[in-house]
Tab-separated table of N, CA and C in Angstrom:
chain	number	residue	atom	x	y	z
N	1	MET	N	4.930	3.254	19.731
N	1	MET	CA	5.243	3.392	18.323
N	1	MET	C	4.107	2.832	17.467
N	2	LYS	N	3.579	1.677	17.854
N	2	LYS	CA	2.501	1.054	17.069
N	2	LYS	C	1.292	1.980	17.006
N	3	HIS	N	1.026	2.699	18.071
N	3	HIS	CA	-0.109	3.625	18.105
N	3	HIS	C	0.067	4.726	17.055
N	4	ILE	N	1.274	5.223	16.901
N	4	ILE	CA	1.552	6.265	15.904
N	4	ILE	C	1.305	5.712	14.498
N	5	ILE	N	1.755	4.505	14.234
N	5	ILE	CA	1.539	3.885	12.927
N	5	ILE	C	0.040	3.758	12.652
N	6	ASP	N	-0.723	3.336	13.644
N	6	ASP	CA	-2.173	3.202	13.471
N	6	ASP	C	-2.824	4.550	13.161
N	7	ILE	N	-2.394	5.592	13.842
N	7	ILE	CA	-2.949	6.933	13.612
N	7	ILE	C	-2.636	7.395	12.189
N	8	VAL	N	-1.380	7.267	11.782
N	8	VAL	CA	-0.981	7.708	10.445
N	8	VAL	C	-1.712	6.896	9.377
N	9	MET	N	-1.785	5.595	9.541
N	9	MET	CA	-2.472	4.757	8.556
N	9	MET	C	-3.953	5.137	8.471
N	10	SER	N	-4.569	5.438	9.588
N	10	SER	CA	-5.969	5.848	9.601
N	10	SER	C	-6.169	7.147	8.827
N	11	ILE	N	-5.266	8.098	9.020
N	11	ILE	CA	-5.346	9.372	8.301
N	11	ILE	C	-5.168	9.144	6.806
N	12	ILE	N	-4.198	8.319	6.433
N	12	ILE	CA	-3.940	8.032	5.022
N	12	ILE	C	-5.150	7.356	4.383
N	13	GLU	N	-5.719	6.379	5.068
N	13	GLU	CA	-6.844	5.628	4.516
N	13	GLU	C	-8.110	6.470	4.396
N	14	SER	N	-8.295	7.437	5.266
N	14	SER	CA	-9.514	8.236	5.237
N	14	SER	C	-9.385	9.489	4.364
N	15	GLY	N	-8.179	9.781	3.918
N	15	GLY	CA	-7.953	10.976	3.111
N	15	GLY	C	-8.438	10.810	1.681
N	16	LYS	N	-8.680	11.952	1.041
N	16	LYS	CA	-9.101	11.945	-0.352
N	16	LYS	C	-7.883	11.747	-1.247
N	17	GLN	N	-8.111	11.099	-2.376
N	17	GLN	CA	-7.038	10.884	-3.336
N	17	GLN	C	-6.908	12.117	-4.234
N	18	SER	N	-5.691	12.414	-4.613
N	18	SER	CA	-5.476	13.498	-5.561
N	18	SER	C	-5.931	13.047	-6.940
N	19	ALA	N	-6.131	14.003	-7.835
N	19	ALA	CA	-6.521	13.672	-9.209
N	19	ALA	C	-5.454	12.810	-9.866
N	20	GLU	N	-4.183	13.106	-9.594
N	20	GLU	CA	-3.078	12.331	-10.171
N	20	GLU	C	-3.124	10.883	-9.685
N	21	THR	N	-3.384	10.702	-8.397
N	21	THR	CA	-3.481	9.354	-7.841
N	21	THR	C	-4.663	8.611	-8.446
N	22	GLN	N	-5.793	9.284	-8.577
N	22	GLN	CA	-6.981	8.644	-9.150
N	22	GLN	C	-6.741	8.248	-10.604
N	23	LEU	N	-6.083	9.110	-11.381
N	23	LEU	CA	-5.771	8.777	-12.765
N	23	LEU	C	-4.844	7.565	-12.856
N	24	GLN	N	-3.848	7.516	-11.967
N	24	GLN	CA	-2.922	6.376	-11.967
N	24	GLN	C	-3.643	5.102	-11.563
N	25	LEU	N	-4.536	5.207	-10.590
N	25	LEU	CA	-5.323	4.045	-10.175
N	25	LEU	C	-6.184	3.540	-11.329
N	26	ASN	N	-6.810	4.447	-12.053
N	26	ASN	CA	-7.620	4.057	-13.213
N	26	ASN	C	-6.768	3.350	-14.262
N	27	LYS	N	-5.553	3.875	-14.487
N	27	LYS	CA	-4.653	3.267	-15.468
N	27	LYS	C	-4.270	1.850	-15.039
N	28	VAL	N	-3.959	1.686	-13.759
N	28	VAL	CA	-3.591	0.371	-13.239
N	28	VAL	C	-4.772	-0.598	-13.364
N	29	CYS	N	-5.965	-0.139	-13.065
N	29	CYS	CA	-7.147	-1.003	-13.186
N	29	CYS	C	-7.376	-1.441	-14.623
N	30	GLU	N	-7.203	-0.524	-15.561
N	30	GLU	CA	-7.358	-0.879	-16.967
N	30	GLU	C	-6.315	-1.916	-17.394
N	31	LEU	N	-5.070	-1.716	-16.975
N	31	LEU	CA	-4.014	-2.673	-17.295
N	31	LEU	C	-4.289	-4.032	-16.665
N	32	GLU	N	-4.750	-4.006	-15.421
N	32	GLU	CA	-5.060	-5.253	-14.725
N	32	GLU	C	-6.209	-5.988	-15.409
N	33	ASP	N	-7.240	-5.246	-15.792
N	33	ASP	CA	-8.371	-5.869	-16.485
N	33	ASP	C	-7.924	-6.533	-17.786
N	34	ALA	N	-7.084	-5.846	-18.541
N	34	ALA	CA	-6.581	-6.412	-19.801
N	34	ALA	C	-5.724	-7.650	-19.545
N	35	PHE	N	-4.914	-7.592	-18.492
N	35	PHE	CA	-4.015	-8.701	-18.173
N	35	PHE	C	-4.768	-9.938	-17.701
N	36	THR	N	-5.839	-9.748	-16.939
N	36	THR	CA	-6.523	-10.871	-16.290
N	36	THR	C	-7.785	-11.337	-17.013
N	37	LYS	N	-8.108	-10.758	-18.156
N	37	LYS	CA	-9.399	-11.044	-18.799
N	37	LYS	C	-9.610	-12.520	-19.129
N	38	ASP	N	-8.560	-13.274	-19.376
N	38	ASP	CA	-8.704	-14.685	-19.743
N	38	ASP	C	-8.249	-15.644	-18.641
N	39	PHE	N	-8.166	-15.179	-17.406
N	39	PHE	CA	-7.706	-16.026	-16.310
N	39	PHE	C	-8.734	-17.096	-15.948
N	40	SER	N	-8.232	-18.286	-15.641
N	40	SER	CA	-9.058	-19.362	-15.089
N	40	SER	C	-9.224	-19.113	-13.591
N	41	LYS	N	-10.082	-19.915	-12.942
N	41	LYS	CA	-10.262	-19.784	-11.487
N	41	LYS	C	-8.936	-19.982	-10.751
N	42	GLU	N	-8.155	-20.955	-11.181
N	42	GLU	CA	-6.866	-21.239	-10.534
N	42	GLU	C	-5.901	-20.064	-10.714
N	43	LYS	N	-5.868	-19.508	-11.915
N	43	LYS	CA	-4.984	-18.364	-12.171
N	43	LYS	C	-5.412	-17.165	-11.326
N	44	TRP	N	-6.747	-16.968	-11.173
N	44	TRP	CA	-7.237	-15.874	-10.325
N	44	TRP	C	-6.778	-16.071	-8.883
N	45	LYS	N	-6.837	-17.308	-8.376
N	45	LYS	CA	-6.391	-17.579	-7.003
N	45	LYS	C	-4.907	-17.243	-6.864
N	46	GLU	N	-4.109	-17.669	-7.830
N	46	GLU	CA	-2.675	-17.359	-7.793
N	46	GLU	C	-2.441	-15.848	-7.836
N	47	TYR	N	-3.209	-15.169	-8.667
N	47	TYR	CA	-3.066	-13.718	-8.809
N	47	TYR	C	-3.437	-13.010	-7.508
N	48	PHE	N	-4.537	-13.429	-6.860
N	48	PHE	CA	-4.937	-12.825	-5.598
N	48	PHE	C	-3.896	-13.088	-4.511
N	49	ASP	N	-3.322	-14.291	-4.488
N	49	ASP	CA	-2.269	-14.602	-3.518
N	49	ASP	C	-1.052	-13.699	-3.734
N	50	LEU	N	-0.684	-13.497	-4.996
N	50	LEU	CA	0.420	-12.601	-5.320
N	50	LEU	C	0.108	-11.179	-4.883
N	51	ASP	N	-1.098	-10.714	-5.170
N	51	ASP	CA	-1.498	-9.353	-4.807
N	51	ASP	C	-1.504	-9.176	-3.288
N	52	LEU	N	-1.958	-10.177	-2.567
N	52	LEU	CA	-1.957	-10.129	-1.105
N	52	LEU	C	-0.534	-10.033	-0.576
N	53	GLY	N	0.365	-10.833	-1.128
N	53	GLY	CA	1.770	-10.785	-0.717
N	53	GLY	C	2.396	-9.424	-0.982
N	54	LYS	N	2.090	-8.844	-2.144
N	54	LYS	CA	2.620	-7.513	-2.466
N	54	LYS	C	2.044	-6.468	-1.522
N	55	GLY	N	0.763	-6.599	-1.170
N	55	GLY	CA	0.127	-5.661	-0.234
N	55	GLY	C	0.769	-5.724	1.144
N	56	GLN	N	1.079	-6.939	1.598
N	56	GLN	CA	1.730	-7.098	2.898
N	56	GLN	C	3.123	-6.483	2.880
N	57	LEU	N	3.846	-6.663	1.787
N	57	LEU	CA	5.170	-6.053	1.655
N	57	LEU	C	5.066	-4.536	1.678
N	58	HIS	N	4.096	-3.995	0.966
N	58	HIS	CA	3.902	-2.546	0.936
N	58	HIS	C	3.597	-2.010	2.339
N	59	SER	N	2.775	-2.727	3.093
N	59	SER	CA	2.458	-2.312	4.473
N	59	SER	C	3.708	-2.302	5.347
N	60	LEU	N	4.558	-3.310	5.182
N	60	LEU	CA	5.805	-3.347	5.948
N	60	LEU	C	6.704	-2.167	5.584
N	61	GLU	N	6.747	-1.818	4.288
N	61	GLU	CA	7.551	-0.678	3.852
N	61	GLU	C	7.023	0.621	4.456
N	62	ILE	N	5.704	0.792	4.466
N	62	ILE	CA	5.104	1.994	5.050
N	62	ILE	C	5.401	2.052	6.542
N	63	ASP	N	5.251	0.927	7.242
N	63	ASP	CA	5.569	0.883	8.672
N	63	ASP	C	7.019	1.312	8.916
N	64	HIS	N	7.919	0.852	8.073
N	64	HIS	CA	9.338	1.185	8.220
N	64	HIS	C	9.571	2.684	7.992
N	65	ILE	N	8.923	3.240	6.981
N	65	ILE	CA	9.055	4.675	6.709
N	65	ILE	C	8.527	5.494	7.884
N	66	ILE	N	7.400	5.086	8.425
N	66	ILE	CA	6.834	5.798	9.580
N	66	ILE	C	7.773	5.697	10.772
N	67	GLN	N	8.345	4.534	10.995
N	67	GLN	CA	9.266	4.344	12.115
N	67	GLN	C	10.491	5.249	11.959
N	68	ILE	N	11.050	5.312	10.773
N	68	ILE	CA	12.207	6.174	10.537
N	68	ILE	C	11.820	7.634	10.752
N	69	THR	N	10.676	8.039	10.220
N	69	THR	CA	10.207	9.417	10.388
N	69	THR	C	10.018	9.757	11.859
N	70	TYR	N	9.432	8.838	12.601
N	70	TYR	CA	9.230	9.038	14.035
N	70	TYR	C	10.571	9.227	14.752
N	71	GLU	N	11.525	8.367	14.440
N	71	GLU	CA	12.835	8.453	15.089
N	71	GLU	C	13.535	9.771	14.735
N	72	VAL	N	13.444	10.183	13.490
N	72	VAL	CA	14.056	11.447	13.082
N	72	VAL	C	13.404	12.628	13.794
N	73	CYS	N	12.081	12.646	13.831
N	73	CYS	CA	11.364	13.728	14.517
N	73	CYS	C	11.685	13.745	16.012
N	74	LYS	N	11.733	12.581	16.612
N	74	LYS	CA	12.062	12.492	18.028
N	74	LYS	C	13.458	13.059	18.285
N	75	GLU	N	14.392	12.705	17.410
N	75	GLU	CA	15.761	13.194	17.524
N	75	GLU	C	15.823	14.726	17.369
N	76	ILE	N	15.095	15.246	16.423
N	76	ILE	CA	15.081	16.694	16.167
N	76	ILE	C	14.478	17.445	17.344
N	77	PHE	N	13.343	16.985	17.833
N	77	PHE	CA	12.635	17.723	18.862
N	77	PHE	C	13.179	17.513	20.265
N	78	LEU	N	13.925	16.458	20.484
N	78	LEU	CA	14.474	16.220	21.813
N	78	LEU	C	15.878	16.800	21.960
N	79	ASN	N	16.476	17.218	20.882
N	79	ASN	CA	17.830	17.802	20.947
N	79	ASN	C	17.813	19.274	20.714
């Protein structure tokens, strides 16, 4: 199962972003820049720690979605 997750994540990471995704990313970057423009070093550390935690949560969610998809596909193709 872990091998399948690695393959899917590799495909996702190497794929091109859609124009819609790129526009949303640009919007998020602009909002982030405005939000963090006056941060101190300590606030930046806290912000990076928060962002890291959110990234880890997102990875766990993706792993879970892939696992469910794998189980559903296995069920469909084996029955």
